[in-house]
Coordinates of C-alpha atoms in Angstrom, one line a residue:
M351 CA -33.5 -51.5 -0.1
K352 CA -31.1 -52.2 -3.3
L353 CA -29.2 -50.5 -5.5
T354 CA -26.8 -52.5 -8.0
R355 CA -24.1 -49.8 -8.9
V356 CA -20.3 -51.7 -9.7
L357 CA -17.6 -50.1 -8.6
L358 CA -14.2 -51.5 -10.4
C359 CA -10.5 -50.2 -9.6
G360 CA -8.4 -52.4 -12.6
A361 CA -9.8 -55.5 -12.7
A362 CA -10.8 -56.3 -9.1
L363 CA -14.0 -55.8 -7.8
L364 CA -12.8 -52.6 -4.8
P365 CA -15.2 -50.6 -2.3
L366 CA -14.7 -47.1 -2.7
T367 CA -13.2 -45.2 0.1
L368 CA -12.5 -41.9 1.1
S369 CA -9.3 -42.3 -0.2
G370 CA -10.2 -43.4 -3.6
C371 CA -8.6 -47.2 -4.5
A372 CA -7.1 -49.3 -2.1
P373 CA -5.4 -52.9 -2.3
S374 CA -8.1 -55.2 -1.3
G375 CA -7.5 -57.9 1.6
L376 CA -6.4 -55.8 4.2
G377 CA -9.1 -56.2 7.0
S378 CA -7.7 -54.4 9.6
S379 CA -7.9 -50.4 9.5
A380 CA -5.3 -47.8 10.5
P381 CA -4.4 -46.6 13.8
G382 CA -7.7 -44.2 13.9
Q383 CA -9.5 -45.5 11.0
L384 CA -12.4 -46.8 11.1
R385 CA -14.3 -49.0 8.3
Y386 CA -18.0 -47.8 7.1
A387 CA -19.6 -49.8 4.9
L388 CA -22.6 -49.0 2.7
W389 CA -24.6 -49.9 -0.3
D390 CA -26.1 -46.9 -1.3
T391 CA -24.4 -44.6 -3.7
N392 CA -27.1 -42.0 -3.5
Q393 CA -26.6 -41.4 0.4
L394 CA -22.7 -41.5 0.2
P395 CA -22.5 -37.6 -0.3
A396 CA -24.4 -37.2 2.8
Y397 CA -23.0 -39.7 5.4
Q398 CA -19.7 -37.8 4.2
E399 CA -20.7 -34.5 4.5
C400 CA -21.6 -36.7 8.3
A401 CA -18.5 -38.1 8.7
K402 CA -16.8 -34.8 8.8
V403 CA -19.3 -33.3 12.1
F404 CA -18.3 -36.6 13.5
E405 CA -14.6 -36.1 12.9
K406 CA -14.4 -32.7 14.1
D407 CA -16.1 -34.6 17.6
H408 CA -13.4 -37.1 17.8
P409 CA -10.4 -36.1 16.3
G410 CA -8.6 -39.0 16.9
I411 CA -11.2 -41.2 14.9
R412 CA -11.3 -41.2 11.0
I413 CA -13.6 -42.2 8.6
K414 CA -13.3 -44.7 5.9
F415 CA -16.0 -45.6 3.6
E416 CA -16.1 -49.0 1.4
Q417 CA -18.7 -48.6 -0.8
K418 CA -20.1 -51.9 -3.4
G419 CA -23.1 -53.0 -5.1
Y420 CA -25.9 -54.1 -3.2
S421 CA -24.9 -57.5 -4.5
D422 CA -22.1 -58.0 -3.8
Y423 CA -21.5 -55.7 -0.3
W424 CA -23.6 -58.8 0.9
S425 CA -21.0 -61.4 -0.3
S426 CA -17.8 -58.8 0.7
L427 CA -19.5 -59.1 4.2
T428 CA -20.0 -62.5 4.8
M429 CA -16.9 -63.5 3.2
G430 CA -15.3 -60.6 5.5
F431 CA -17.2 -62.6 8.7
V432 CA -14.8 -65.5 7.4
A433 CA -11.9 -64.0 7.2
E434 CA -11.8 -61.8 10.6
T435 CA -11.5 -59.0 8.0
A436 CA -15.3 -57.3 7.9
P437 CA -16.1 -53.8 8.4
D438 CA -15.7 -52.1 11.8
V439 CA -19.2 -50.8 11.4
F440 CA -21.8 -51.9 8.8
V441 CA -25.6 -51.1 7.4
N442 CA -27.4 -53.8 8.0
H443 CA -30.9 -55.3 6.6
L444 CA -33.7 -57.1 8.0
S445 CA -33.2 -59.6 6.1
K446 CA -29.9 -60.6 6.8
Y447 CA -29.5 -60.0 11.1
G448 CA -30.9 -62.9 12.0
E449 CA -28.2 -65.4 10.9
Y450 CA -25.4 -62.5 12.3
I451 CA -27.3 -63.3 15.8
T452 CA -27.2 -66.9 15.2
N453 CA -23.6 -66.8 13.9
G454 CA -22.0 -64.2 16.8
Q455 CA -21.6 -61.8 14.1
M456 CA -22.5 -58.6 15.3
E457 CA -22.1 -56.8 19.0
P458 CA -25.1 -56.0 20.8
L459 CA -25.4 -52.5 21.9
D460 CA -27.1 -52.5 25.7
E461 CA -24.4 -51.4 27.3
R462 CA -23.9 -48.6 25.6
I463 CA -27.4 -47.6 24.6
A464 CA -28.2 -47.8 28.5
R465 CA -24.4 -45.9 29.9
D466 CA -25.1 -43.0 27.1
K467 CA -28.8 -42.9 27.7
V468 CA -29.6 -43.0 24.2
D469 CA -34.3 -42.7 23.5
T470 CA -34.5 -45.7 21.6
G471 CA -38.2 -44.5 21.4
A472 CA -36.9 -41.3 19.4
Y473 CA -37.3 -43.1 16.4
V474 CA -40.5 -43.6 13.9
P475 CA -42.7 -45.5 15.7
G476 CA -41.8 -49.7 15.3
L477 CA -38.4 -49.2 13.8
A478 CA -36.4 -49.4 16.9
E479 CA -38.0 -52.9 18.5
L480 CA -37.5 -54.8 14.9
W481 CA -34.1 -54.9 15.7
V482 CA -34.1 -56.9 19.2
G483 CA -33.6 -60.1 18.7
P484 CA -35.2 -63.1 20.0
D485 CA -32.2 -63.3 22.6
K486 CA -33.8 -59.8 23.5
K487 CA -30.8 -58.1 23.0
R488 CA -30.6 -54.9 20.3
Y489 CA -28.2 -54.8 17.3
G490 CA -28.5 -51.9 16.1
L491 CA -29.7 -48.5 16.0
P492 CA -32.2 -46.9 13.0
K493 CA -31.2 -45.2 10.2
D494 CA -34.2 -44.5 7.8
W495 CA -37.0 -46.4 6.3
D496 CA -38.6 -46.7 3.0
T497 CA -42.3 -48.2 1.4
V498 CA -42.8 -48.1 -1.7
A499 CA -45.4 -46.8 -4.5
L500 CA -45.9 -46.7 -8.6
F501 CA -43.2 -44.7 -10.5
Y502 CA -44.8 -43.9 -13.6
N503 CA -44.0 -41.8 -16.8
E504 CA -45.8 -39.0 -17.4
D505 CA -45.9 -38.6 -21.2
L506 CA -47.3 -42.3 -21.5
T507 CA -50.1 -41.8 -19.7
R508 CA -50.9 -38.7 -20.6
E509 CA -50.7 -40.2 -24.2
A510 CA -53.4 -43.0 -22.9
G511 CA -55.8 -40.6 -21.6
I512 CA -55.2 -41.6 -17.9
D513 CA -54.8 -38.7 -15.3
A514 CA -52.7 -37.5 -11.7
A515 CA -56.4 -38.5 -9.9
E516 CA -57.0 -42.2 -11.7
L517 CA -54.1 -43.7 -11.0
A518 CA -54.3 -41.7 -7.4
S519 CA -57.7 -43.8 -6.5
L520 CA -56.4 -46.9 -8.2
D521 CA -57.8 -50.8 -6.8
W522 CA -56.7 -53.9 -7.4
N523 CA -58.2 -57.8 -6.6
P524 CA -56.4 -61.2 -7.9
R525 CA -60.1 -61.7 -9.9
D526 CA -59.8 -58.9 -12.9
G527 CA -57.3 -56.8 -11.8
G528 CA -59.8 -54.3 -10.8
S529 CA -58.5 -50.3 -12.1
F530 CA -55.5 -51.4 -11.6
E531 CA -55.0 -53.3 -14.4
K532 CA -57.2 -52.1 -16.3
V533 CA -54.6 -49.3 -16.5
L534 CA -51.7 -51.5 -17.2
A535 CA -53.5 -52.7 -20.4
R536 CA -54.0 -49.4 -21.1
L537 CA -50.2 -48.6 -21.0
S538 CA -49.4 -51.6 -22.6
V539 CA -48.6 -50.8 -26.5
D540 CA -47.8 -53.5 -29.4
R541 CA -45.3 -52.5 -32.4
N542 CA -47.4 -51.8 -34.3
G543 CA -49.1 -49.5 -31.9
V544 CA -52.3 -50.8 -30.5
H545 CA -52.9 -50.8 -27.0
G546 CA -53.3 -54.1 -24.2
D547 CA -57.2 -53.0 -24.0
E548 CA -58.0 -52.8 -27.6
P549 CA -59.0 -55.8 -30.5
G550 CA -55.8 -57.3 -32.2
F551 CA -52.7 -56.4 -29.7
D552 CA -50.0 -58.3 -29.8
R553 CA -49.0 -59.6 -26.7
E554 CA -46.0 -61.5 -28.6
H555 CA -44.4 -58.3 -30.0
V556 CA -45.1 -55.8 -27.0
R557 CA -42.7 -52.0 -28.0
T558 CA -44.3 -50.6 -24.2
Y559 CA -45.4 -52.8 -20.5
G560 CA -47.9 -51.2 -18.3
F561 CA -46.2 -52.9 -15.9
G562 CA -42.6 -54.1 -15.2
F563 CA -39.9 -55.2 -12.7
G564 CA -36.7 -56.4 -12.5
D565 CA -36.4 -59.9 -10.9
N566 CA -39.3 -62.7 -8.8
G567 CA -38.8 -60.5 -5.7
G568 CA -37.3 -64.2 -4.2
Q569 CA -34.1 -62.7 -2.4
D570 CA -36.3 -59.6 -1.5
Q571 CA -39.7 -61.0 -0.3
G572 CA -41.0 -59.1 -2.8
Q573 CA -40.5 -55.8 -1.4
V574 CA -41.7 -53.8 -4.5
L575 CA -43.7 -56.6 -6.5
W576 CA -45.4 -58.8 -4.7
S577 CA -45.7 -58.9 -1.1
W578 CA -47.9 -55.7 -1.3
L579 CA -50.7 -57.1 -3.7
A580 CA -50.6 -60.2 -1.3
A581 CA -50.7 -57.9 1.9
A582 CA -53.4 -55.8 0.0
N583 CA -55.0 -59.1 -0.3
G584 CA -55.2 -59.7 3.5
W585 CA -52.1 -61.7 4.0
T586 CA -49.2 -62.1 6.4
F587 CA -45.7 -63.8 5.7
T588 CA -45.1 -65.6 9.1
D589 CA -47.5 -66.7 12.6
K590 CA -45.6 -63.5 13.9
N591 CA -43.1 -61.1 13.3
P592 CA -40.2 -60.3 14.0
W593 CA -38.8 -63.9 14.9
G594 CA -41.8 -66.0 13.6
S595 CA -42.2 -69.8 13.7
R596 CA -44.2 -70.7 10.5
Y597 CA -43.7 -69.1 7.1
R598 CA -47.9 -69.3 5.1
Y599 CA -46.5 -69.5 1.5
D600 CA -49.3 -71.8 1.0
D601 CA -51.8 -68.8 1.9
P602 CA -54.8 -68.5 -0.4
R603 CA -54.3 -65.0 -0.5
F604 CA -50.7 -65.3 -1.3
V605 CA -51.2 -67.6 -4.2
E606 CA -53.9 -65.6 -5.4
A607 CA -51.4 -62.9 -6.3
L608 CA -48.8 -64.8 -7.4
S609 CA -51.4 -66.0 -10.2
W610 CA -52.9 -63.0 -11.1
L611 CA -49.0 -61.2 -11.7
R612 CA -48.7 -64.3 -13.8
G613 CA -51.9 -64.0 -15.5
L614 CA -50.6 -60.1 -16.2
I615 CA -47.4 -61.3 -17.8
A616 CA -49.1 -63.6 -20.1
K617 CA -51.4 -61.2 -21.3
G618 CA -48.6 -59.3 -22.2
Y619 CA -49.2 -56.3 -19.6
A620 CA -45.9 -57.3 -17.8
P621 CA -43.2 -59.1 -19.6
P622 CA -41.6 -62.2 -19.7
L623 CA -39.5 -62.9 -16.0
A624 CA -36.0 -63.6 -18.7
E625 CA -36.8 -60.2 -19.8
A626 CA -37.1 -58.9 -17.1
D627 CA -34.6 -60.6 -15.2
S628 CA -32.3 -60.5 -18.6
G629 CA -29.6 -57.8 -15.7
V630 CA -31.1 -54.4 -17.1
E631 CA -32.3 -52.6 -14.2
A632 CA -35.9 -51.4 -13.6
S633 CA -35.2 -48.0 -13.8
D634 CA -33.2 -48.4 -16.5
Q635 CA -36.2 -50.1 -18.5
F636 CA -38.4 -47.3 -17.4
G637 CA -35.8 -44.6 -19.0
A638 CA -35.9 -46.4 -22.2
G639 CA -39.9 -46.3 -21.8
N640 CA -39.9 -50.1 -22.3
Y641 CA -42.4 -49.9 -18.7
A642 CA -44.6 -47.7 -18.7
M643 CA -44.7 -48.5 -15.1
V644 CA -43.2 -49.9 -11.9
A645 CA -43.4 -50.1 -8.9
D646 CA -40.4 -49.1 -6.3
G647 CA -38.8 -48.0 -3.1
D648 CA -38.8 -44.5 -1.6
W649 CA -34.8 -45.0 -1.9
G650 CA -35.1 -45.4 -6.0
I651 CA -36.5 -41.0 -6.2
A652 CA -33.2 -39.8 -7.4
T653 CA -32.9 -42.3 -9.7
Y654 CA -36.1 -42.1 -11.1
Q655 CA -36.3 -38.9 -11.2
G656 CA -32.6 -38.2 -13.3
L657 CA -33.8 -40.4 -15.7
K658 CA -32.8 -37.9 -18.7
G659 CA -36.0 -37.4 -21.1
V660 CA -37.9 -39.3 -19.3
K661 CA -40.8 -37.7 -16.8
A662 CA -41.6 -40.1 -13.6
G663 CA -44.6 -39.1 -12.0
L664 CA -45.9 -41.1 -8.3
A665 CA -48.9 -42.5 -7.7
P666 CA -50.3 -45.0 -4.6
L667 CA -50.5 -48.5 -4.4
P668 CA -53.6 -49.5 -5.4
E669 CA -56.6 -50.3 -2.8
G670 CA -56.7 -54.4 -2.7
P671 CA -59.9 -56.5 -1.4
T672 CA -59.4 -55.7 2.4
G673 CA -60.0 -51.7 1.5
K674 CA -56.5 -50.6 2.1
R675 CA -52.9 -50.0 0.7
A676 CA -50.4 -51.9 1.5
S677 CA -46.7 -52.1 1.1
M678 CA -43.9 -53.4 3.4
F679 CA -42.1 -51.1 5.9
N680 CA -38.4 -51.7 6.4
G681 CA -36.0 -50.1 8.4
L682 CA -32.2 -50.6 8.1
A683 CA -29.5 -50.4 10.6
D684 CA -26.5 -49.5 11.8
S685 CA -24.4 -52.7 13.3
I686 CA -20.7 -53.5 14.6
W687 CA -18.9 -56.7 14.1
S688 CA -18.4 -58.5 16.6
G689 CA -14.9 -59.1 16.0
S690 CA -13.7 -55.3 15.8
E691 CA -11.0 -54.0 17.4
K692 CA -12.1 -50.8 17.3
K693 CA -15.5 -51.4 19.2
E694 CA -16.3 -47.9 21.8
E695 CA -15.1 -45.6 18.1
A696 CA -17.5 -47.8 16.2
W697 CA -20.6 -47.2 19.2
Q698 CA -19.7 -43.6 19.0
W699 CA -20.1 -43.9 15.6
V700 CA -22.9 -45.5 14.9
K701 CA -24.5 -43.1 18.2
F702 CA -23.9 -40.1 16.0
L703 CA -25.3 -42.0 12.9
S704 CA -28.7 -42.6 14.8
G705 CA -28.5 -39.6 16.1
E706 CA -30.7 -36.1 15.4
R707 CA -27.0 -34.1 13.5
C708 CA -26.5 -37.1 11.5
Q709 CA -30.1 -37.6 10.6
N710 CA -31.1 -34.2 9.6
I711 CA -27.7 -34.0 7.6
V712 CA -28.9 -36.7 5.9
A713 CA -32.8 -35.3 5.5
R714 CA -31.6 -32.2 3.7
H715 CA -29.9 -33.9 1.0
G716 CA -33.6 -35.6 0.3
V717 CA -32.8 -39.2 -1.1
V718 CA -34.1 -40.8 1.8
F719 CA -36.6 -40.9 4.9
P720 CA -34.4 -40.3 8.4
A721 CA -35.5 -43.2 11.1
R722 CA -36.1 -40.2 13.0
P723 CA -39.8 -38.0 13.0
E724 CA -38.4 -34.8 12.4
A725 CA -36.0 -36.0 9.7
T726 CA -38.7 -37.6 8.2
R727 CA -40.0 -34.1 8.4
I728 CA -36.9 -32.1 6.9
A729 CA -36.1 -34.6 4.2
K730 CA -40.2 -34.4 3.1
D731 CA -38.7 -30.9 2.8
A732 CA -36.0 -31.2 0.9
F733 CA -38.1 -33.8 -1.7
R734 CA -40.7 -30.6 -2.2
D735 CA -37.9 -28.6 -3.0
K736 CA -36.5 -30.6 -5.8
G737 CA -40.4 -30.5 -7.3
V738 CA -41.2 -34.1 -5.9
D739 CA -44.6 -34.7 -3.9
V740 CA -43.8 -37.8 -1.8
T741 CA -47.2 -38.6 -0.3
P742 CA -47.7 -41.5 -2.0
F743 CA -44.9 -43.5 0.3
T744 CA -45.5 -41.3 3.4
T745 CA -48.8 -42.0 2.8
H746 CA -48.3 -45.4 4.4
V747 CA -46.4 -44.8 7.4
E748 CA -49.3 -41.8 7.8
K749 CA -52.0 -44.1 7.3
G750 CA -51.2 -47.3 9.1
T751 CA -50.9 -49.4 6.1
T752 CA -47.4 -50.5 6.4
F753 CA -46.4 -54.4 7.2
E754 CA -42.6 -55.6 8.3
M755 CA -40.1 -57.6 6.3
P756 CA -40.4 -61.0 7.8
V757 CA -37.3 -61.2 10.4
T758 CA -37.3 -65.1 11.1
D759 CA -34.0 -67.3 11.6
R760 CA -32.9 -69.3 7.9
A761 CA -33.1 -66.3 5.8
G762 CA -30.6 -67.5 3.8
D763 CA -31.9 -70.5 3.6
I764 CA -35.4 -69.5 3.0
L765 CA -34.8 -67.3 0.1
A766 CA -32.5 -69.4 -1.3
L767 CA -35.8 -71.7 -1.7
L768 CA -38.4 -69.3 -2.3
D769 CA -35.8 -67.5 -5.1
P770 CA -36.1 -70.6 -7.2
A771 CA -39.8 -71.7 -6.6
L772 CA -40.7 -67.7 -7.7
D773 CA -38.5 -69.0 -11.1
R774 CA -40.9 -71.5 -11.8
V775 CA -43.8 -70.0 -10.9
L776 CA -43.4 -66.5 -12.7
S777 CA -42.2 -68.0 -16.1
G778 CA -45.0 -70.6 -16.4
K779 CA -43.5 -73.7 -15.4
S780 CA -45.5 -75.5 -12.0
A781 CA -49.0 -74.3 -11.5
P782 CA -48.5 -71.2 -8.6
G783 CA -50.8 -73.5 -6.0
P784 CA -48.8 -76.6 -6.3
E785 CA -45.3 -75.0 -5.7
M786 CA -46.1 -72.3 -2.9
G787 CA -47.6 -76.0 -0.8
K788 CA -44.3 -77.3 -1.5
L789 CA -42.3 -74.3 -0.8
N790 CA -44.0 -73.5 2.3
R791 CA -43.7 -77.6 3.7
E792 CA -39.6 -76.8 2.8
V793 CA -39.1 -74.0 4.5
N794 CA -41.1 -74.4 8.0
R795 CA -38.7 -78.0 8.5
L796 CA -35.7 -75.6 8.6
L797 CA -37.8 -73.6 11.5
E798 CA -38.5 -76.8 13.2

């Protein structure tokens, strides 16, 4: 889940807090103050409301929010661990926490969970188990979940003669792209107004790409760009999940998905990697009419619905060769820094965040799907009241077509290898098969 909005105070990058900008470098919180770090500005108001309720119940604790954009969030958290100035509680990600376990940077929650009789079975099935480490200890309580769907420009699809029913029944395969590629070709338009499925289409001068993206997916295991294609082709990341010991980046089913995506770029139906990864968010390109369709997570609903002059529709991901759709099922959790001097206060906040009262508050804001089933139902109603049918996201959970983000040791080192390899493949500098074979050997050596 990612959102890249940067907040500035003067010339220095600083966290947003309830009391405004504060001097940097102050790692310890004031007496009675609990520092809580998160990245998503869309969710901040909901959790501020939770904090008001929590503080009434716990008059000796005041929650200090620290918010940064996604990339800066993780670098700041890492620096805080090293300098022993990390926040007491922080929003955690499945792709990160394996290394935090290895480095001893998180507090196990098991004793407090048992003491306070917290029901870890109260969440959407599968979420809580993801936060149990290889040492069998639990390091987070679920806060929300997310899946992926297609956002499309309703004006552009209507102009292209494509209706919602057609978009709801797309299929894909890595050979010719199925009906999904036909739709993307039709939605692609060059500077002369020629569509991608018409003679004379100029792939070198495209005004609107049928399919858009923001980066190569190397920092989030292709969550919104390629993981769902490969999974719908029958591929799995690792030999087991969580805590697998062998990756499968050299699997032909994964290579086929990457090859198709690279072919989409070569045909002019998707932007060249350098253009897509230019620093402009995919949602902004979509809002400017440069992309007719993007795959993105449900955390982006508020962003796409808030774009001025653009009506964003939602469609499910296409069915693949397996006969099913597939979406990564990612769940965030709140964790406690092992170096916190306020672990009991931190636990009370983590417990409240994962509890019914806070999750129902978050649900009513209609910005994310909370981890508890009842809260998810409330969130669906809240989205519906805003005029958004979120079925393309929730169908994956309801029909069991999800797969988990790979959770393994050495995640940071693995992503450091994956990212440049994907750059070389999607930019056309190297062939997918040999490149992914080399990557897989390097990755698996890390886990030996």
